[in-house]
Structure formats: C-alpha cells, structure tokens
DNA sequence: AACAACGACAACCGCTCGCTG
DNA sequence: GCAGCGAGCGGTTGTCGTTGT
C-alpha cells in the first residue's frame, strides 16, 4: 500500500512538459518535419522518435484545433464512421485541424457511449452496475467496459483491406480523370449505371465485372462516393442501411 | 471530508506498409 | 527478391479531474 502511495506521489513520467514542447517545436521549425529518429538525439529530448512524431502531429503542429467538437463535426464523424469504420486517420482528414487520435478518443468517449447506453436501456438499466459490482477486480472494470463496448458494437465491414489514404485516392482519381479524357463515355457508366447511388456499396443490377473492371471496383471506396455524390446521397444510402 | 467510480484525454504499443540499398 | 528501417495507423493503457456516495 505504501508502495502505491509512493507511486502516486511520483511525478508523471511520460506527459510532455512545456519545455519539451518548446524544444520539439523549435527543432521542427528549424529542421522541418521528418527524420524523427534524429530529433531525440539532436534536440536533446529524452523521447523516442514515435513519441516526438505523435506529439508534433497531435498537439504542436500549426492549425491544430483544440476544444470540443462542433455539432457539424460530430455529425460528420458519425456518418464517416458508418461508412469507413475505425479509419480514424481518414475521418480526421475530413475534419480540418482535428487529428486521428482526437477523433478516435472523441468517438470512444462521446459517441460510442451513446450506443452503449441505448443497449443498456434495452436490457436492464441496473444490470451493468451490478455487473461492475460483481467485477470487484477494481482496475479491471475499465477493461471490462471496453470489452462491453466492443461486443455491443462490432466494427462495420471495411471496404478496403489495406492502408488506403487520401493521397492514394487522389492519385487514383487523377488516373481516372486521364482515362476519362481518353474515353469520356466510360466515366458515365461508372458513376451512374455501374453503381446504384441509393445503395452505393452494391453494384447496380446486371453488372458483371471482369479483370478490366477491377480498377473501378475501387470506387466502392466510400470516399469516392462521399465526394462524387455528396453528403446527401450518402445520407440517403445510410438511411437505407 | 474521504473515498470510489467514472469520464475524458494524452500517450504508448504493436503491427503493417512503403521505401531503400 | 529480401532484409532493415522509418513512418503511420489503430488499439490499448495510464493519468488526472470530476462526480457520486
């Protein structure tokens, strides 16, 4: 017990101090982003490359927006999460000034919780409390809650299985634009008849694919749909889900 | 007032991917 | 083709402030 008291009195080891922030910020401002491995050595920070990168990306970078999410942002997160699942970096890419970590935390604490509460209401409102009491394993309660969160709300399916990012999407779109210039009629097919706008994840009826079609399958990417058809169409499709 | 429980958020960890030699 | 390395991502954990008892 005394041991735990002593531990409580210890200063936090790992939170960034203002001095450290200052060092990192001035280092990045003079040397630029990247080469995080050398940052800790050259700047004198006793931090790992990952830690420095994360701190810069999430808190020190210019244009980082702090404070609570607006209603619009929250709404966007919810819709994007429906489309993308836990692709936090992609979702954050749609929220200027917000980071993936922030979006992720916000989801886990504010938004996911709502669903959990609904679920609890559906069962017995006291059951979870009871459950917590039974799990008097103290520190494990939080873990228990997390497991509940995950089991109540399985991840929506991913429509891509490897790390897609905006750069990828932009690159591909540029390729499509070039293709369009060469063969304009092709693109009409893609947006209007290959895919059912009201149900954008499903190709329209009577559509068959061969290997030549495969690149177009990438347009099942929700981002494409989001941009091509706008929020309202995606909303409509979500309503039908 | 003291303690426990909870909520929010910062930070870390492990894995994957892409680049380079 | 392959190993090594750095960067990035998502999941998880730790810490602290607030609220409830």
Tab-separated table of C-alpha atoms in Angstrom, chain A residues 64-176:
chain	number	residue	atom	x	y	z
A	64	UNK	CA	-4.431	22.162	-34.687
A	65	UNK	CA	-7.928	22.851	-33.459
A	66	UNK	CA	-8.430	22.398	-29.745
A	67	UNK	CA	-11.602	22.239	-27.784
A	68	UNK	CA	-14.905	20.496	-28.157
A	69	UNK	CA	-16.305	19.207	-31.399
A	70	UNK	CA	-18.998	21.228	-33.051
A	71	UNK	CA	-22.320	19.664	-33.904
A	72	UNK	CA	-21.318	19.567	-37.564
A	73	UNK	CA	-18.062	17.827	-36.775
A	74	UNK	CA	-19.792	15.309	-34.575
A	75	UNK	CA	-22.349	14.634	-37.253
A	76	UNK	CA	-19.653	14.160	-39.836
A	77	UNK	CA	-17.751	11.767	-37.607
A	78	UNK	CA	-20.832	9.662	-37.096
A	79	UNK	CA	-21.575	9.473	-40.805
A	80	UNK	CA	-17.992	8.834	-41.779
A	81	UNK	CA	-17.679	6.127	-39.186
A	82	UNK	CA	-20.714	4.423	-40.595
A	83	UNK	CA	-19.029	4.439	-43.956
A	84	UNK	CA	-15.448	3.759	-43.021
A	85	UNK	CA	-15.408	2.085	-39.669
A	86	UNK	CA	-12.450	2.795	-37.450
A	87	UNK	CA	-10.385	4.501	-40.108
A	88	UNK	CA	-9.592	7.385	-37.852
A	89	UNK	CA	-6.931	8.965	-39.976
A	90	UNK	CA	-9.268	9.081	-42.942
A	91	UNK	CA	-12.076	10.504	-40.879
A	92	UNK	CA	-9.745	13.051	-39.327
A	93	UNK	CA	-8.656	14.023	-42.815
A	94	UNK	CA	-12.143	15.354	-43.344
A	95	UNK	CA	-12.039	17.453	-40.211
A	96	UNK	CA	-9.601	20.328	-40.607
A	97	UNK	CA	-7.475	20.798	-37.529
A	98	UNK	CA	-8.514	17.525	-35.968
A	99	UNK	CA	-6.231	14.551	-35.513
A	100	UNK	CA	-6.929	10.879	-35.763
A	101	UNK	CA	-6.187	10.449	-32.093
A	102	UNK	CA	-8.639	13.157	-31.174
A	103	UNK	CA	-11.357	11.735	-33.391
A	104	UNK	CA	-10.735	8.285	-32.019
A	105	UNK	CA	-10.900	9.470	-28.440
A	106	UNK	CA	-13.989	11.504	-29.144
A	107	UNK	CA	-15.690	8.521	-30.694
A	108	UNK	CA	-14.793	6.215	-27.862
A	109	UNK	CA	-15.853	8.591	-25.128
A	110	UNK	CA	-18.739	10.586	-26.569
A	111	UNK	CA	-20.281	8.788	-29.482
A	112	UNK	CA	-19.756	5.095	-28.979
A	113	UNK	CA	-21.014	5.565	-25.452
A	114	UNK	CA	-24.432	6.648	-26.674
A	115	UNK	CA	-24.904	3.386	-28.428
A	116	UNK	CA	-23.817	1.518	-25.383
A	117	UNK	CA	-26.306	3.381	-23.262
A	118	UNK	CA	-29.091	2.570	-25.666
A	119	UNK	CA	-28.120	-1.044	-25.427
A	120	UNK	CA	-28.160	-0.864	-21.691
A	121	UNK	CA	-31.619	0.669	-21.716
A	122	UNK	CA	-32.778	-2.151	-23.903
A	123	UNK	CA	-31.683	-4.601	-21.251
A	124	UNK	CA	-31.909	-3.811	-17.610
A	125	UNK	CA	-30.639	-0.419	-16.632
A	126	UNK	CA	-29.199	-1.863	-13.435
A	127	UNK	CA	-27.581	-4.877	-14.937
A	128	UNK	CA	-24.359	-3.159	-15.879
A	129	UNK	CA	-23.977	-1.585	-12.492
A	130	UNK	CA	-24.489	-4.968	-10.934
A	131	UNK	CA	-22.015	-6.404	-13.290
A	132	UNK	CA	-19.481	-3.818	-12.272
A	133	UNK	CA	-20.059	-4.604	-8.652
A	134	UNK	CA	-19.517	-8.251	-9.276
A	135	UNK	CA	-16.328	-7.486	-11.071
A	136	UNK	CA	-14.791	-6.070	-7.973
A	137	UNK	CA	-11.457	-6.706	-9.576
A	138	UNK	CA	-11.022	-2.960	-9.293
A	139	UNK	CA	-8.659	-1.880	-12.043
A	140	UNK	CA	-10.174	-4.327	-14.457
A	141	UNK	CA	-13.509	-2.570	-14.513
A	142	UNK	CA	-12.390	-0.239	-17.223
A	143	UNK	CA	-11.177	-3.125	-19.291
A	144	UNK	CA	-14.488	-4.840	-18.721
A	145	UNK	CA	-16.332	-1.788	-20.014
A	146	UNK	CA	-14.180	-1.701	-23.084
A	147	UNK	CA	-14.988	-5.292	-23.836
A	148	UNK	CA	-18.648	-4.487	-23.486
A	149	UNK	CA	-18.253	-1.613	-25.914
A	150	UNK	CA	-16.635	-3.809	-28.463
A	151	UNK	CA	-19.054	-6.655	-28.193
A	152	UNK	CA	-22.111	-4.447	-28.353
A	153	UNK	CA	-20.892	-2.623	-31.434
A	154	UNK	CA	-18.962	-4.735	-33.861
A	155	UNK	CA	-16.987	-2.878	-36.450
A	156	UNK	CA	-18.673	-2.160	-39.708
A	157	UNK	CA	-17.100	-4.007	-42.606
A	158	UNK	CA	-14.082	-2.471	-44.212
A	159	UNK	CA	-14.284	-1.919	-47.890
A	160	UNK	CA	-10.555	-1.918	-48.314
A	161	UNK	CA	-8.224	-4.247	-46.604
A	162	UNK	CA	-5.011	-2.314	-46.682
A	163	UNK	CA	-3.917	1.154	-45.738
A	164	UNK	CA	-5.650	3.423	-48.141
A	165	UNK	CA	-5.130	7.098	-47.740
A	166	UNK	CA	-6.163	10.300	-49.342
A	167	UNK	CA	-3.034	10.502	-51.430
A	168	UNK	CA	-3.942	7.139	-52.857
A	169	UNK	CA	-7.451	8.251	-53.619
A	170	UNK	CA	-6.291	11.445	-55.227
A	171	UNK	CA	-3.743	9.594	-57.305
A	172	UNK	CA	-6.325	7.111	-58.460
A	173	UNK	CA	-8.803	9.836	-59.209
A	174	UNK	CA	-6.239	11.593	-61.334
A	175	UNK	CA	-5.745	8.363	-63.229
A	176	UNK	CA	-9.460	8.109	-63.761
